[in-house]
Amino acid sequence: MTDTPAEQVTSSAPTASAAPSRRSLIGWGGAGLALGAAAAGGAVAVARSVDDGQAGAGAAGAGGEVAFHGTHQAGIATPVQDRLHFAAFDVKTDDRAAFVQLLKDWTRAARRMTAGQAVGEGAYGGLAEAPPDDTGEALGLSPSRLTLTLGFGPSLFDKFDLAGRRPEALVDLPKFAGDNLDPTRSGGDLCIQACADDPQIAVHAIRNLARIGFGTVVIRWSQLGFGKTSSTTPDAQTPRNLMGFKDGTRNIAGTETDRLKKFVWVEDPKENAAWMGGGSYLVARRIRMNIETWDRTSLQEQEDIFGRDKGEGAPVGKAKERDTPFLKAMLPDAHVRLAHPDTNAGATLLRRGYSFTDGTDGLGRLDAGLFFLAYQRDIRTGFIPVQRSLATDALNEYIQHVGSAVFAIPPGVRDNHDWWGSTLFSKNPKEA
């Protein structure tokens, strides 16, 4: 929990997109034989809303369509939506060609879903004897600014003769103070981050991608999120986390091209990772909050722990939220002081985290907290030094990191002939 140019948003009008014949590709590579099995992680809320600040920053209202094609993948510097469904997958095949075909099938499906279109030939009207191409729960709904972002985990490079192409920046995280990681909520060969303003749209996307991948990949773990805890939109109201404090005041904005270039996008990668040019690196951490203990803590102690006041969000000794913090006025173990770039040799992250509440733990305590998502140019100079600095954070008494994963996020899909991961798996990225 650190204190730290959007791609074009288009109209929601459907656009033409080629799709394989359903009769020649029943269920998208056999995936139609399985029921959608991606909705692990809790019930889906029905509220559908869009932050007014985000909408004014480039979305065509709650139904806006975010461009799928671009130099960088959408879902990183684009305006942050209100809902998340994140899924990590394990690869279940040794067949490289089958996996590459899956990436191409996923790209076609993602291109259609982000445009508000059904997968393949849709949820009805096809062969009565075969499962439909689309599960149907998004029929009649707008795109809701859906973005889909794909990443490759370190373990993928142990497969398909990719060991020599693993980027040096894609490091395994060291054990940090206070970690209590659950292996069933950690790791993964690849990930899909689905963000939208309608939770049903985000869940629909993951469900259909998992269905398409049946027999080739399987969901390892997933997480639903609500109430974004960081914004990439300038001048938007800063979101609050479940502890009631504004979070991400100093987050990188999607319009800050200089900061994005310096801290987020990969440029001039080493030869074995040339395929990462224009990409980024993602750290995902499931951080559980001890809500009941926090709620019995005095206001003064809460503000001392964060180093900001709870109302305005102003740093200690300042009047306004965005006033430059005077770190020495804060307690030595204040969260803002320890997470600040000045304390960490300038290390800066682009955050896209979400709150989560996954019921109770059987003892009457909320299983709730922050699903932390941070993008950076290099994990070694980004998340790792910041998290090490937070070893003495007073906030650690109230939180615990229980899940963790890192992913290399390849560059964007450039056009209708390109596909996710083409720079890694094909000598000719235009190969279709």
PDB file of C-alpha atoms in Angstrom, residues 10-20 28 65-70 103-120 143 146-149 192 204-205 209 212 412-422 429-432:
ATOM      1  CA  THR A  10     -13.860   5.301 -28.509  1.00  0.00           C
ATOM      2  CA  SER A  11     -17.614   5.075 -28.805  1.00  0.00           C
ATOM      3  CA  SER A  12     -19.440   1.915 -27.838  1.00  0.00           C
ATOM      4  CA  ALA A  13     -20.671   1.201 -31.350  1.00  0.00           C
ATOM      5  CA  PRO A  14     -19.857  -2.382 -32.424  1.00  0.00           C
ATOM      6  CA  THR A  15     -17.060  -2.773 -34.943  1.00  0.00           C
ATOM      7  CA  ALA A  16     -16.493  -5.510 -37.483  1.00  0.00           C
ATOM      8  CA  SER A  17     -14.149  -8.278 -36.446  1.00  0.00           C
ATOM      9  CA  ALA A  18     -13.286 -11.553 -38.125  1.00  0.00           C
ATOM     10  CA  ALA A  19     -14.120 -14.723 -36.229  1.00  0.00           C
ATOM     11  CA  PRO A  20     -13.579 -18.389 -37.088  1.00  0.00           C
ATOM     12  CA  TRP A  28     -13.345 -22.344 -29.915  1.00  0.00           C
ATOM     13  CA  GLU A  65     -15.366   1.343 -25.359  1.00  0.00           C
ATOM     14  CA  VAL A  66     -11.622   1.460 -24.657  1.00  0.00           C
ATOM     15  CA  ALA A  67      -9.475   0.852 -27.728  1.00  0.00           C
ATOM     16  CA  PHE A  68      -8.033  -2.682 -27.687  1.00  0.00           C
ATOM     17  CA  HIS A  69      -5.177  -2.016 -30.124  1.00  0.00           C
ATOM     18  CA  GLY A  70      -2.163   0.124 -29.264  1.00  0.00           C
ATOM     19  CA  LEU A 103      -3.226 -16.873 -27.451  1.00  0.00           C
ATOM     20  CA  LYS A 104      -4.614 -16.122 -30.907  1.00  0.00           C
ATOM     21  CA  ASP A 105      -8.089 -17.358 -29.955  1.00  0.00           C
ATOM     22  CA  TRP A 106      -7.965 -15.316 -26.750  1.00  0.00           C
ATOM     23  CA  THR A 107      -6.952 -12.224 -28.709  1.00  0.00           C
ATOM     24  CA  ARG A 108      -9.889 -12.599 -31.098  1.00  0.00           C
ATOM     25  CA  ALA A 109     -12.286 -13.065 -28.196  1.00  0.00           C
ATOM     26  CA  ALA A 110     -10.810 -10.126 -26.230  1.00  0.00           C
ATOM     27  CA  ARG A 111     -11.013  -7.879 -29.270  1.00  0.00           C
ATOM     28  CA  ARG A 112     -14.721  -8.620 -29.583  1.00  0.00           C
ATOM     29  CA  MET A 113     -15.615  -8.446 -25.888  1.00  0.00           C
ATOM     30  CA  THR A 114     -13.891  -5.090 -25.353  1.00  0.00           C
ATOM     31  CA  ALA A 115     -15.945  -3.786 -28.297  1.00  0.00           C
ATOM     32  CA  GLY A 116     -19.168  -4.987 -26.661  1.00  0.00           C
ATOM     33  CA  GLN A 117     -19.597  -7.899 -29.062  1.00  0.00           C
ATOM     34  CA  ALA A 118     -20.329 -11.548 -28.340  1.00  0.00           C
ATOM     35  CA  VAL A 119     -17.604 -14.162 -28.586  1.00  0.00           C
ATOM     36  CA  GLY A 120     -17.551 -16.036 -31.900  1.00  0.00           C
ATOM     37  CA  PRO A 143     -18.756  -2.606 -23.003  1.00  0.00           C
ATOM     38  CA  LEU A 146     -13.777  -3.262 -20.390  1.00  0.00           C
ATOM     39  CA  THR A 147     -10.015  -3.692 -20.657  1.00  0.00           C
ATOM     40  CA  LEU A 148      -8.210  -7.041 -20.773  1.00  0.00           C
ATOM     41  CA  THR A 149      -4.511  -7.173 -19.935  1.00  0.00           C
ATOM     42  CA  ILE A 192      -5.610 -11.921 -17.311  1.00  0.00           C
ATOM     43  CA  HIS A 204     -18.093 -12.566 -18.318  1.00  0.00           C
ATOM     44  CA  ALA A 205     -14.711 -11.843 -19.893  1.00  0.00           C
ATOM     45  CA  LEU A 209     -11.487 -16.849 -21.772  1.00  0.00           C
ATOM     46  CA  ILE A 212     -11.912 -21.066 -24.553  1.00  0.00           C
ATOM     47  CA  GLY A 412       0.016  -4.102 -26.932  1.00  0.00           C
ATOM     48  CA  VAL A 413      -1.746  -5.797 -29.815  1.00  0.00           C
ATOM     49  CA  ARG A 414      -1.077  -3.474 -32.727  1.00  0.00           C
ATOM     50  CA  ASP A 415      -3.821  -4.325 -35.243  1.00  0.00           C
ATOM     51  CA  ASN A 416      -6.286  -6.978 -36.383  1.00  0.00           C
ATOM     52  CA  HIS A 417      -3.459  -9.223 -37.582  1.00  0.00           C
ATOM     53  CA  ASP A 418      -1.488  -9.100 -34.326  1.00  0.00           C
ATOM     54  CA  TRP A 419      -2.092 -11.238 -31.226  1.00  0.00           C
ATOM     55  CA  TRP A 420      -1.182 -11.362 -27.540  1.00  0.00           C
ATOM     56  CA  GLY A 421       2.397 -12.583 -27.050  1.00  0.00           C
ATOM     57  CA  SER A 422       3.330 -12.437 -30.743  1.00  0.00           C
ATOM     58  CA  PRO A 429       4.808 -10.617 -35.011  1.00  0.00           C
ATOM     59  CA  LYS A 430       2.434 -10.179 -37.964  1.00  0.00           C
ATOM     60  CA  GLU A 431       1.963 -13.954 -38.201  1.00  0.00           C
ATOM     61  CA  ALA A 432      -1.714 -14.793 -37.909  1.00  0.00           C
TER      62      ALA A 432
END
